[in-house]
Short mmCIF file of C-alpha atoms in Angstrom, two decimals:
data_model
loop_
_atom_site.label_atom_id
_atom_site.label_comp_id
_atom_site.label_asym_id
_atom_site.label_seq_id
_atom_site.Cartn_x
_atom_site.Cartn_y
_atom_site.Cartn_z
CA PRO A 27 7.80 5.63 -9.26
CA GLU A 28 8.35 7.26 -5.91
CA PRO A 29 7.27 7.38 -3.21
CA MET A 30 7.31 3.62 -2.91
CA LEU A 31 5.82 1.48 -0.16
CA ASN A 32 7.83 -1.69 0.46
CA ASP A 33 7.40 -4.68 2.72
CA TYR A 34 9.35 -4.50 5.96
CA GLY A 35 11.48 -7.50 5.01
CA TRP A 36 12.59 -5.99 1.70
CA GLY A 37 13.76 -2.60 3.03
CA GLY A 38 17.38 -3.47 3.80
CA TYR A 39 17.78 -5.36 0.53
CA LEU A 40 16.39 -2.41 -1.44
CA ILE A 41 18.74 0.03 0.29
CA TRP A 42 21.69 -2.23 -0.53
CA THR A 43 20.54 -2.83 -4.11
CA PHE A 44 19.90 0.81 -4.94
CA GLY A 45 23.13 1.99 -3.30
CA ASN A 46 25.63 -0.75 -4.14
CA LEU A 47 24.43 -2.12 -7.45
CA HIS A 48 22.93 0.96 -9.04
CA GLY A 49 24.92 3.73 -7.34
CA THR A 50 21.77 5.66 -6.55
CA SER A 51 20.08 6.56 -3.33
CA ARG A 52 16.36 5.88 -3.26
CA PRO A 53 14.27 6.13 -0.14
CA VAL A 54 12.49 3.07 1.17
CA PHE A 55 9.31 3.28 3.22
CA ILE A 56 10.58 1.02 6.00
CA ASP A 57 13.42 -1.38 6.78
CA GLY A 58 14.71 -3.48 9.68
CA ARG A 59 15.54 -0.45 11.82
CA ALA A 60 11.96 -0.27 13.11
CA ASP A 61 12.88 1.86 16.12
CA ILE A 62 13.75 4.88 13.98
CA TYR A 63 10.43 4.61 12.17
CA GLU A 64 8.39 4.29 15.34
CA TYR A 65 9.12 7.82 16.59
CA GLY A 66 7.80 9.51 13.46
CA GLY A 67 4.66 7.38 13.25
CA VAL A 68 5.79 5.63 10.08
CA LEU A 69 5.84 2.20 11.74
CA LYS A 70 2.20 2.58 12.86
CA ASP A 71 1.20 3.73 9.38
CA TYR A 72 3.04 0.77 7.82
CA LEU A 73 1.32 -1.67 10.19
CA ASP A 74 -2.08 -0.11 9.47
CA ILE A 75 -1.51 -0.58 5.73
CA SER A 76 -0.12 -4.10 5.99
CA ARG A 77 -3.02 -5.14 8.27
CA LEU A 78 -5.53 -3.46 5.95
CA LYS A 79 -7.00 -1.24 8.62
CA PRO A 80 -9.94 0.89 7.42
CA SER A 81 -7.52 3.83 7.13
CA THR A 82 -5.43 2.07 4.43
CA PRO A 83 -6.60 4.26 1.52
CA LEU A 84 -6.10 7.39 3.59
CA VAL A 85 -2.57 6.41 4.64
CA LEU A 86 -1.60 5.59 1.04
CA ALA A 87 -2.88 9.04 0.05
CA LYS A 88 -1.15 10.70 3.02
CA TYR A 89 2.24 9.59 1.68
CA GLY A 90 1.27 9.92 -1.98
CA ILE A 91 2.34 6.30 -2.59
CA ARG A 92 2.92 5.73 -6.32
CA SER A 93 4.28 2.16 -6.19
CA VAL A 94 4.13 -0.82 -3.86
CA PHE A 95 6.73 -3.61 -3.57
CA THR A 96 5.17 -6.55 -1.71
CA THR A 97 4.63 -10.30 -1.86
CA GLY A 98 1.97 -11.43 -4.31
CA ASP A 99 0.05 -13.38 -1.69
CA SER A 100 -0.14 -10.58 0.87
CA PRO A 101 -3.50 -9.09 1.90
CA LEU A 102 -2.26 -5.75 0.56
CA ALA A 103 -1.63 -7.27 -2.88
CA THR A 104 -5.14 -8.73 -2.93
CA TYR A 105 -6.53 -5.35 -1.94
CA LEU A 106 -4.56 -3.39 -4.57
CA ARG A 107 -5.63 -5.79 -7.34
CA SER A 108 -9.24 -4.85 -6.59
CA ILE A 109 -8.82 -1.06 -6.46
CA PRO A 110 -9.12 1.02 -9.65
CA GLY A 111 -5.94 2.85 -10.57
CA TRP A 112 -3.51 0.21 -9.24
CA LYS A 113 -1.77 -1.81 -11.96
CA THR A 114 0.42 -4.89 -11.48
CA VAL A 115 3.66 -4.23 -13.39
CA TYR A 116 5.61 -7.24 -12.08
CA ASP A 117 4.36 -10.47 -10.56
CA GLY A 118 7.07 -12.96 -9.64
CA LYS A 119 7.56 -15.80 -7.18
CA LEU A 120 9.02 -13.58 -4.46
CA ALA A 121 7.56 -10.16 -5.11
CA THR A 122 4.84 -8.21 -6.85
CA ILE A 123 5.13 -4.56 -7.86
CA PHE A 124 2.11 -2.30 -8.25
CA VAL A 125 2.04 1.20 -9.73
CA TYR A 126 -0.70 3.70 -9.02
CA GLN A 127 -1.90 5.41 -12.18
CA GLY A 128 -4.59 7.54 -10.60
CA SER A 129 -4.36 10.75 -8.66
CA TYR A 130 -5.00 11.38 -5.01
CA PRO A 131 -7.50 14.00 -3.90
CA LYS A 132 -5.97 17.22 -2.68
CA ALA A 133 -5.71 17.51 1.10
CA LYS A 134 -8.47 19.54 2.70
CA PRO A 135 -7.74 21.99 5.51
CA ALA A 136 -8.54 20.85 9.04
CA GLY A 137 -12.20 21.31 9.84
CA SER A 138 -13.43 20.98 6.26
CA GLN A 139 -16.26 18.61 5.35
CA ASN A 140 -14.07 15.99 3.70
CA VAL A 141 -11.49 15.57 6.46
CA ASP A 142 -13.25 12.42 7.67
CA ASN A 143 -13.37 10.87 4.21
CA LEU A 144 -10.97 8.23 2.99
CA ALA A 145 -9.22 8.65 -0.36
CA ARG A 146 -9.51 5.86 -2.90
CA GLY A 147 -8.24 6.66 -6.35
CA ASN A 148 -9.99 9.74 -7.71
CA GLU A 149 -13.02 9.40 -5.47
CA LEU A 150 -13.63 10.08 -1.82
CA VAL A 151 -15.12 7.23 0.14
CA SER A 152 -16.94 7.85 3.38
CA PRO A 153 -15.56 5.85 6.31
CA LYS A 154 -19.08 4.49 6.73
CA GLN A 155 -18.83 2.86 3.30
CA ASP A 156 -17.20 -0.53 2.95
CA VAL A 157 -13.81 0.19 1.31
CA PHE A 158 -13.11 -3.55 1.28
CA GLY A 159 -16.25 -4.38 -0.70
CA PRO A 160 -14.35 -5.37 -3.89
CA VAL A 161 -12.09 -7.67 -1.88
CA LYS A 162 -15.04 -9.33 -0.15
CA ALA A 163 -16.90 -9.71 -3.44
CA GLY A 164 -13.88 -11.46 -5.00
CA PHE A 165 -13.60 -13.74 -1.98
CA GLN A 166 -17.29 -14.63 -2.18
CA LYS A 167 -16.95 -15.52 -5.87
CA ASP A 168 -13.96 -17.74 -5.11
CA THR A 169 -15.78 -19.59 -2.33
CA GLU A 170 -18.85 -20.05 -4.53
CA LYS A 171 -16.68 -21.64 -7.23
CA ARG A 172 -15.16 -24.05 -4.70
CA GLY A 173 -18.53 -24.77 -3.11
CA THR A 174 -17.38 -23.83 0.40
#
């Protein structure tokens, strides 16, 4: 489903695949032409998502991202596996595809109470809350199992 967020390294391949092999034109989130994405702020948003900045849920909601094409061992993949509403639909050696089955909260007008909240699935999460709690909890369980 669109809009789709893709890893930077897959953008050119996806453009070629959609256009040449399938005869369709589908937008990619980002590709190797980073300079054209920088001016519109898309590059910064992509970097914030890929680096799992605290604004990650908000940026995903900002673009209404419905699917994510990334590597299975990326921090983003680990994060999406822990968030309700995100389902893994493909998990291969080179890529993992997630589809969001939830709904994003409607945007609030500037100045409203919820402007400072981050969207996560169907709920609003205050920026003061730990949006990475599920990821940290999973990491703690893994380290307990290994005894580290």
